[in-house]
PDB file of C-alpha atoms in Angstrom:
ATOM      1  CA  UNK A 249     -45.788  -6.518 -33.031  1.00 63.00           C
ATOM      2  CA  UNK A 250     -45.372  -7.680 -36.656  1.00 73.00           C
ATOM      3  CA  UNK A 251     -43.364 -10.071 -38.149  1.00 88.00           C
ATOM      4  CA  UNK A 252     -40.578  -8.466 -39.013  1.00 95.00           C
ATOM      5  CA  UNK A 253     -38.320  -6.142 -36.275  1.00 97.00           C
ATOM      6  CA  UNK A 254     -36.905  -3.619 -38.521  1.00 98.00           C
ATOM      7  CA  UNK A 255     -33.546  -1.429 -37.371  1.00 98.00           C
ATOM      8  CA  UNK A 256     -32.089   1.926 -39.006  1.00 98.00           C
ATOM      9  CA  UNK A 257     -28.920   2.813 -38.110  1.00 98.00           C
ATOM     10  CA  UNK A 258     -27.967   5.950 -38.508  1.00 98.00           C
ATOM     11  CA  UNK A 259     -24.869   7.557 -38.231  1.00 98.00           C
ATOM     12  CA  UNK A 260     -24.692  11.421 -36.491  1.00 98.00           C
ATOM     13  CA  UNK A 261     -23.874  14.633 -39.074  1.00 98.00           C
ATOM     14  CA  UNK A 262     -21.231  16.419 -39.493  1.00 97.00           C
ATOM     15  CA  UNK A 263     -19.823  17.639 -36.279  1.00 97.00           C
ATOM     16  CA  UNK A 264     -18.315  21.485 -35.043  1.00 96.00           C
ATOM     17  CA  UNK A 265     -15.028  20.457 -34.747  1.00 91.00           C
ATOM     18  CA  UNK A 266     -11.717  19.901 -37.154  1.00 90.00           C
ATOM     19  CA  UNK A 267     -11.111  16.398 -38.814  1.00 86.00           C
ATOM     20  CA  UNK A 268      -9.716  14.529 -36.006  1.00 87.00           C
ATOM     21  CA  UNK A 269      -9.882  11.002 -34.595  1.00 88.00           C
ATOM     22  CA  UNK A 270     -13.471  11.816 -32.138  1.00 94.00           C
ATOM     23  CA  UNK A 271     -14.437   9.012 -29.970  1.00 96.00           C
ATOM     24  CA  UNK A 272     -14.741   9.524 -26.440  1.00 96.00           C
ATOM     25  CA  UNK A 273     -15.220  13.125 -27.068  1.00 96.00           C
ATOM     26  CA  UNK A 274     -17.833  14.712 -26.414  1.00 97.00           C
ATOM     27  CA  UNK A 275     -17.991  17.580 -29.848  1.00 97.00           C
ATOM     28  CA  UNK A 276     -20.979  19.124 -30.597  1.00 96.00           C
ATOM     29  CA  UNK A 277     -22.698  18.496 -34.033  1.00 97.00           C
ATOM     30  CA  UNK A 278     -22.553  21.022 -36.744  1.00 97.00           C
ATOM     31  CA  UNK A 279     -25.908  22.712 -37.906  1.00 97.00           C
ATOM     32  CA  UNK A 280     -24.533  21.347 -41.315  1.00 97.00           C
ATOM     33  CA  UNK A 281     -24.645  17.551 -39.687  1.00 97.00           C
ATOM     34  CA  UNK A 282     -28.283  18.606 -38.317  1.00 97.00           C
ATOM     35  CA  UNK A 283     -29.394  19.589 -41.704  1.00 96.00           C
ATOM     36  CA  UNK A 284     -27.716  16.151 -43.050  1.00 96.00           C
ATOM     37  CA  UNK A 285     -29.504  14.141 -40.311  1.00 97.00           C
ATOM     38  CA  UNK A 286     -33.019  16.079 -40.652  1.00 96.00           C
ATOM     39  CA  UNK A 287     -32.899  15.202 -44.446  1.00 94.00           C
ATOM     40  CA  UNK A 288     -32.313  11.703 -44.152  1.00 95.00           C
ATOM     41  CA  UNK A 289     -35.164  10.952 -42.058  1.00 95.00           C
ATOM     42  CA  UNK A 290     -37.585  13.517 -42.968  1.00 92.00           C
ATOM     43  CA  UNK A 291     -39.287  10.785 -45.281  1.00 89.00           C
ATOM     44  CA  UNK A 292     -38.929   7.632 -42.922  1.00 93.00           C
ATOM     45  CA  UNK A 293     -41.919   6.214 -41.260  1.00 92.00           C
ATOM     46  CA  UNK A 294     -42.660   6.836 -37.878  1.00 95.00           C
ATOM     47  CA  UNK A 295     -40.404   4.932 -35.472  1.00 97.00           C
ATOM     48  CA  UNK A 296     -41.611   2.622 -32.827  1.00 97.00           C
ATOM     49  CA  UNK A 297     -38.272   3.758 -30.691  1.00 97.00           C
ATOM     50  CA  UNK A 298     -35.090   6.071 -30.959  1.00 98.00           C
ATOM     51  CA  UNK A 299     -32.264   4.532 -29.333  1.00 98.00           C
ATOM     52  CA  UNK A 300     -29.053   6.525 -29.167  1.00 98.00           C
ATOM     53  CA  UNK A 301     -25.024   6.598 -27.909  1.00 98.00           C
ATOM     54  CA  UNK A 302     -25.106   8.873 -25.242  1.00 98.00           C
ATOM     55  CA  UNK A 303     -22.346  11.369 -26.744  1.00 98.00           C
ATOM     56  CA  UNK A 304     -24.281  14.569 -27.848  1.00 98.00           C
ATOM     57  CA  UNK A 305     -23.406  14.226 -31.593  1.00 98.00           C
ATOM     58  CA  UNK A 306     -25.526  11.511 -30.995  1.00 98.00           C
ATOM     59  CA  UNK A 307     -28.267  12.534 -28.673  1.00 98.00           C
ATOM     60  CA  UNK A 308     -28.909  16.102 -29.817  1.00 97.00           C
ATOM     61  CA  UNK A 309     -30.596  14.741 -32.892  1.00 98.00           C
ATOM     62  CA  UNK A 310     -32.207  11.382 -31.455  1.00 98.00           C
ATOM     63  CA  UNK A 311     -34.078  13.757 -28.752  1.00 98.00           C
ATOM     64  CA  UNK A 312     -35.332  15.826 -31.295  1.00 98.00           C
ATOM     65  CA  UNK A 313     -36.621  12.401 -33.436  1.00 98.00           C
ATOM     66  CA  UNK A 314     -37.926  11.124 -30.110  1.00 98.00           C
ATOM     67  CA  UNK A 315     -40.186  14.317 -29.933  1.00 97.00           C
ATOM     68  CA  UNK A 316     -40.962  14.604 -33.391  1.00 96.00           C
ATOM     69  CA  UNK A 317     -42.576  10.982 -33.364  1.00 96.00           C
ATOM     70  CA  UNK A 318     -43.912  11.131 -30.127  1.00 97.00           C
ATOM     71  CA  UNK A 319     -42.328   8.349 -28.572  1.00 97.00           C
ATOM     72  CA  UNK A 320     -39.480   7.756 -25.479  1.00 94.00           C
ATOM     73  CA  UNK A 321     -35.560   8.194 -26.064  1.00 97.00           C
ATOM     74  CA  UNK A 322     -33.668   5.186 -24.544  1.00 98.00           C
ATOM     75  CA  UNK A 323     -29.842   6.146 -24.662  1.00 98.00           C
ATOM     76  CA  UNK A 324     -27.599   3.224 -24.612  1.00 98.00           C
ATOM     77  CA  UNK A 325     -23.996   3.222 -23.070  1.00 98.00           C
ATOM     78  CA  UNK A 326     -22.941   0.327 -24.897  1.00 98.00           C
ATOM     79  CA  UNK A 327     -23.257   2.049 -28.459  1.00 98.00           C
ATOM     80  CA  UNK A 328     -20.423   4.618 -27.765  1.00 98.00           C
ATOM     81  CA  UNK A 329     -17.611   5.251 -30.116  1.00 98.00           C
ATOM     82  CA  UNK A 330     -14.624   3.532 -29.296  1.00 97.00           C
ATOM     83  CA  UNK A 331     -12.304   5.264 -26.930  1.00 97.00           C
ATOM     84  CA  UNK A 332      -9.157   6.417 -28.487  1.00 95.00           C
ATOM     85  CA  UNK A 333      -7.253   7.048 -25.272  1.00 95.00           C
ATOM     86  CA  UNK A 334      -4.385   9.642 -26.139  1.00 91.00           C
ATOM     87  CA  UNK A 335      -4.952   9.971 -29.123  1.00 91.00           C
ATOM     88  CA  UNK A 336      -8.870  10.916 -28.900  1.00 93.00           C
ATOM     89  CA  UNK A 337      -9.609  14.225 -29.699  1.00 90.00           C
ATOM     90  CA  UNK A 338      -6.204  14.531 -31.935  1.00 84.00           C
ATOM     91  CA  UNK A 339      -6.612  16.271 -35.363  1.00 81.00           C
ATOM     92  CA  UNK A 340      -5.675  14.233 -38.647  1.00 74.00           C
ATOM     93  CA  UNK A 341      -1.897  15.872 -39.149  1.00 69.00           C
ATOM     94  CA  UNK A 342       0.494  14.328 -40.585  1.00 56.00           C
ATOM     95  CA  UNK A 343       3.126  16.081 -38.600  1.00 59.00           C
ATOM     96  CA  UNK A 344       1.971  14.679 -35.425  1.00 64.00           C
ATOM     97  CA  UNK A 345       4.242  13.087 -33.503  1.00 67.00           C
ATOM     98  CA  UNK A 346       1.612  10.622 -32.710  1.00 69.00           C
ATOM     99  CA  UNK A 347       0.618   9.937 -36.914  1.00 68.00           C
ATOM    100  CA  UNK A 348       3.253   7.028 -37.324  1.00 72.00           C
ATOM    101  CA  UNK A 349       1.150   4.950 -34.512  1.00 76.00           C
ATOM    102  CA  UNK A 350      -2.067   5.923 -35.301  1.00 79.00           C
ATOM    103  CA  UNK A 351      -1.462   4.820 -39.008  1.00 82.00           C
ATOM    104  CA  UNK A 352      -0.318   1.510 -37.847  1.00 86.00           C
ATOM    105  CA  UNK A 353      -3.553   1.106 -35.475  1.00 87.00           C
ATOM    106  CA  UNK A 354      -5.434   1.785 -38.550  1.00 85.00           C
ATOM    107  CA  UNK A 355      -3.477  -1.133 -40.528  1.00 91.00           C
ATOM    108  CA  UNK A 356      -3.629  -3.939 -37.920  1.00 93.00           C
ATOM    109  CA  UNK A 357      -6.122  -2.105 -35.362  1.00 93.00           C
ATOM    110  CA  UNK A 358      -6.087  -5.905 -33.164  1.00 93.00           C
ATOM    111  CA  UNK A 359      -2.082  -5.439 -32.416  1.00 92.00           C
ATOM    112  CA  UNK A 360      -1.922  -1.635 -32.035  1.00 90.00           C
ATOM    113  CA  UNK A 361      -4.580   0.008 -29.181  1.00 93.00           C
ATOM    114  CA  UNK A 362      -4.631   3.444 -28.970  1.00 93.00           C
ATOM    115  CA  UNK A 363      -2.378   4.356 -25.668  1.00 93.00           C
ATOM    116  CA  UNK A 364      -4.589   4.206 -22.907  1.00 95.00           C
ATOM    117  CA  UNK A 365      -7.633   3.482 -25.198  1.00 95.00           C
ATOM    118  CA  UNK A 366      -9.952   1.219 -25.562  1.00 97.00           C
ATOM    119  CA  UNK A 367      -9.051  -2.486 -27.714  1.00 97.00           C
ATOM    120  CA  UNK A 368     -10.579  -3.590 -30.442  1.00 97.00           C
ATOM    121  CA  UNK A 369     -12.010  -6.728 -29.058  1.00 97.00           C
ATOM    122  CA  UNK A 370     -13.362  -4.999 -26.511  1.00 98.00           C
ATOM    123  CA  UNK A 371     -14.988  -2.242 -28.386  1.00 98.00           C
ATOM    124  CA  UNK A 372     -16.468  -4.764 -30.298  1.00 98.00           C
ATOM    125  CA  UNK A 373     -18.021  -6.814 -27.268  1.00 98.00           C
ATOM    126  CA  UNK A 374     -19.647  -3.944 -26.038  1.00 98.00           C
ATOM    127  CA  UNK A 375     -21.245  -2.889 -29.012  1.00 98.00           C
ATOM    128  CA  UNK A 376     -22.224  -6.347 -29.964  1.00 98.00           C
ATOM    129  CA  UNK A 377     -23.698  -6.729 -26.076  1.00 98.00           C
ATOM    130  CA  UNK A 378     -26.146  -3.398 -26.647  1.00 98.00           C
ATOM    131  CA  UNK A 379     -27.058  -4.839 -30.190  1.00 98.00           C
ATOM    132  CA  UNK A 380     -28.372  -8.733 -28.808  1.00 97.00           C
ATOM    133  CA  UNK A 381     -30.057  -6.692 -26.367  1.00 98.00           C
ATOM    134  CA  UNK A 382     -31.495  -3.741 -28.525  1.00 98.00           C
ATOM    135  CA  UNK A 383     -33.044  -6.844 -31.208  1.00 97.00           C
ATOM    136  CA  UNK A 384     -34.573  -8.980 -28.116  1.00 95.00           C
ATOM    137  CA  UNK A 385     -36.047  -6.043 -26.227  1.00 97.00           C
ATOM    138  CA  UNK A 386     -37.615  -4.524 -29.324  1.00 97.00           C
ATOM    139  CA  UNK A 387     -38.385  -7.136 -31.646  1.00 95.00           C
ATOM    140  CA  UNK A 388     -41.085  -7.051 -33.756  1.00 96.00           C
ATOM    141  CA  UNK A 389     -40.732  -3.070 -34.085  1.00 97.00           C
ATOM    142  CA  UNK A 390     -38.988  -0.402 -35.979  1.00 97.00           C
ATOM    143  CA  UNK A 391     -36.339   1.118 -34.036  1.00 98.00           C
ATOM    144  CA  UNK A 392     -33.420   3.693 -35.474  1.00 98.00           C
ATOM    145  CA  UNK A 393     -30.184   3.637 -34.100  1.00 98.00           C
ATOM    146  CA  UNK A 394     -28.510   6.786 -33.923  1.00 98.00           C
ATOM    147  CA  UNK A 395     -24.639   6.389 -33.400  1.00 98.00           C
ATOM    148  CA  UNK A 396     -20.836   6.266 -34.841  1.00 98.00           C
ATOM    149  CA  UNK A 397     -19.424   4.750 -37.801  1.00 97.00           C
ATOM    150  CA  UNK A 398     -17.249   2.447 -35.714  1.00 97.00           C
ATOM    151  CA  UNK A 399     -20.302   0.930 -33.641  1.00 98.00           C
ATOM    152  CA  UNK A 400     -22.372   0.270 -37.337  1.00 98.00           C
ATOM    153  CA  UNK A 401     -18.919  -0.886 -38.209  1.00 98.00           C
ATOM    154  CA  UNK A 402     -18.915  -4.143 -35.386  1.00 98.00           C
ATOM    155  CA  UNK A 403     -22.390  -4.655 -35.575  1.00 98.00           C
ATOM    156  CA  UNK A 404     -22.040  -5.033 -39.571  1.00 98.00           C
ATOM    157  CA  UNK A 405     -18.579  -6.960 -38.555  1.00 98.00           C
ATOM    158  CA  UNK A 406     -21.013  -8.945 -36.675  1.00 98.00           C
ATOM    159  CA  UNK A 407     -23.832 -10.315 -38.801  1.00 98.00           C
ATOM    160  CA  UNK A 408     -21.577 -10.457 -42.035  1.00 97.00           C
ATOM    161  CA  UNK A 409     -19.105 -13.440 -43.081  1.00 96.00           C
ATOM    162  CA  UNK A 410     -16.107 -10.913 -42.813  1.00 96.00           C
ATOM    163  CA  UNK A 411     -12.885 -10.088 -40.871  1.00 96.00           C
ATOM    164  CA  UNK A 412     -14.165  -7.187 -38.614  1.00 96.00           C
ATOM    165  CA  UNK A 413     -10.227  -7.459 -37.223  1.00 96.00           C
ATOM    166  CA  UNK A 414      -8.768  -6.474 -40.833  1.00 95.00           C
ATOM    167  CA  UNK A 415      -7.846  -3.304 -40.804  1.00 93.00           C
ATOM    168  CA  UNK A 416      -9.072  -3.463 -44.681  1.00 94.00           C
ATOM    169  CA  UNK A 417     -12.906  -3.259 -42.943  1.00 95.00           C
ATOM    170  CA  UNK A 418     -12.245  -0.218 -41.355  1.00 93.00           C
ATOM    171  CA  UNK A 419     -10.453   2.023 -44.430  1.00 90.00           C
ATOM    172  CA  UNK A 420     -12.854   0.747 -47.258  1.00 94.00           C
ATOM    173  CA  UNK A 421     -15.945   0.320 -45.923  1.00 96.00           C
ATOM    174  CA  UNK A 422     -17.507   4.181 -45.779  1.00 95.00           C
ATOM    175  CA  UNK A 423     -20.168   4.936 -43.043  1.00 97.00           C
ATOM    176  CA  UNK A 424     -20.579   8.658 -43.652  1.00 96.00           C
ATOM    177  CA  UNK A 425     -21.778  11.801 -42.313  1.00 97.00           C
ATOM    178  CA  UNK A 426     -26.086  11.105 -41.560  1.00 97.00           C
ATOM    179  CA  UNK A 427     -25.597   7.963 -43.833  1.00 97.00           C
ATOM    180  CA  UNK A 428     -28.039   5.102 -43.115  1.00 97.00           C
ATOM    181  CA  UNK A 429     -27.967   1.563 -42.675  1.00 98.00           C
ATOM    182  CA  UNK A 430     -30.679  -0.730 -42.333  1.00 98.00           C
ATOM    183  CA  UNK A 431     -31.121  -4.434 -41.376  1.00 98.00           C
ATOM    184  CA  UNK A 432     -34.220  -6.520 -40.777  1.00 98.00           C
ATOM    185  CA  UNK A 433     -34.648  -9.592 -38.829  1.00 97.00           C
ATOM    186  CA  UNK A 434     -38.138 -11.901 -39.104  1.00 96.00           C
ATOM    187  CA  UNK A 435     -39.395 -13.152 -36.117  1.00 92.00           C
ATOM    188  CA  UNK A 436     -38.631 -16.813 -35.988  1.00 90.00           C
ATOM    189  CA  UNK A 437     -36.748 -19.181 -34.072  1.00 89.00           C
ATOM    190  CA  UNK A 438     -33.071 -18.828 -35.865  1.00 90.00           C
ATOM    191  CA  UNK A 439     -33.764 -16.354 -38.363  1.00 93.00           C
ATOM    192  CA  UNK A 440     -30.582 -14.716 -39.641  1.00 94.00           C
ATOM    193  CA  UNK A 441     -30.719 -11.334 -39.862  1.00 97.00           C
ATOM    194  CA  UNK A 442     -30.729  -9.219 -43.520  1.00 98.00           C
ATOM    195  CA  UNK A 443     -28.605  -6.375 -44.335  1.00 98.00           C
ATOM    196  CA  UNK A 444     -31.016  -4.648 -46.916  1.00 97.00           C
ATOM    197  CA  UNK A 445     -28.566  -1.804 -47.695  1.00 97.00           C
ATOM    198  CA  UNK A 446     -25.297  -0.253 -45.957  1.00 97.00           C
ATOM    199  CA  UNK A 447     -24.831   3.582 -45.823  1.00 97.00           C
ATOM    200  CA  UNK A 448     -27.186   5.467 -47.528  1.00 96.00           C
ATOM    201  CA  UNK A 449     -25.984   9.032 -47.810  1.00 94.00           C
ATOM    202  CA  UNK A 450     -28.262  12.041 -46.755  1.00 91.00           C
ATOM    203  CA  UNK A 451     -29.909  13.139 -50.127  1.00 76.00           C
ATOM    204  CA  UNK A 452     -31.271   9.352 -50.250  1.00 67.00           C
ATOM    205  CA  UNK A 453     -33.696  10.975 -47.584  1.00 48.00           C
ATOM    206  CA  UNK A 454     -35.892  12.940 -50.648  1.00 54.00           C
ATOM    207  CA  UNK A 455     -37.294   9.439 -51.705  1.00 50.00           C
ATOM    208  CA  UNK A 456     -38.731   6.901 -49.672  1.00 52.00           C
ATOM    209  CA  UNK A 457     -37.791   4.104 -47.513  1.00 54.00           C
ATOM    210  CA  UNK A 458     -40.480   2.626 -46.140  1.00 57.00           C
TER     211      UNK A 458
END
């Protein structure tokens, strides 16, 4: 153990499928988001754990990290993408019949759930569950992440004095494609935990981030 537990999140590639609002759906990731993934880690140190959402954007990658560094994949429930209900799946159209509510779930995402989807609040208890868990069961080791942009979105929500409810967190904070985030907590009673840098994108991967 040492004295600092250390936690990359990183977001899954590019994925074999249209633009479209993917969260409970299960799409396969693009060799293009495999080649984005593969170059932002290929100069990371080796991982004490891979932890991953269990959706195969997700998991196709992390098992292949797992094996690559020798050590166990442990696939979380809890760090799934939020479920869109009807509207997961749906391609970004703006002559969709469904585009008028889906824009206002993206202004005031609190007051408008997805039909049949999953609610804000409780995507973010979920996520924020599997995080408090993730930090206490690994502490004191470097762990990587590998999920969505809307889980990094409520665990950043989380640890940072802002208005994860504001639909203004959602359209202007970018988490993209194989970008990485990273945030360190020491190991002492209270210690707050440090966001050292938020969304790295892929071709950060050529220089080093130990």
């Amino acid at each position: 153990m040492t004295d600092v537990t250390r936690i990359d999140l990183l977001r899954h590639g590019k994925v074999d499928g249209p633009a479209a609002l993917y969260g409970r759906t299960d799409v396969f990731i693009s060799e293009e988001g495999l080649k984005q993934m593969r170059a932002q880690t290929e100069n990371l140190q080796f991982p004490d754990n891979v932890i991953s959402s269990p959706l195969r954007r997700c998991k196709e990658f992390a098992k292949e990290l797992a094996n690559q560094n020798h050590v166990d994949l442990h696939i979380d429930p809890g760090l799934r993408e939020c479920d869109f209900g009807e509207w997961d799946g749906i391609k970004f159209d703006d002559n969709s019949q469904q585009w008028p509510l889906m824009t206002s779930f993206w202004q005031d995402p609190v007051q408008h759930t997805p039909p049949q989807g999953e609610s804000l609040p409780d995507f973010h208890q979920r996520v924020i569950k599997a995080w408090q868990a993730i930090t206490q069961t690994y502490q004191g080791e470097y762990s990587i992440i590998v999920c969505h942009g809307g889980v990094i979105r409520q665990i950043l929500g989380h640890l940072l004095p802002v208005d994860w409810q504001n639909g203004a967190w959602y359209g202007q904070l970018n988490i993209g494609y194989a970008s990485l985030t990273r945030i360190t907590i020491a190991n002492y009673e209270n210690a707050q935990p440090r966001v050292e840098f938020i969304g790295l994108p892929p071709h950060y991967g050529q220089f080093s981030l130990d």
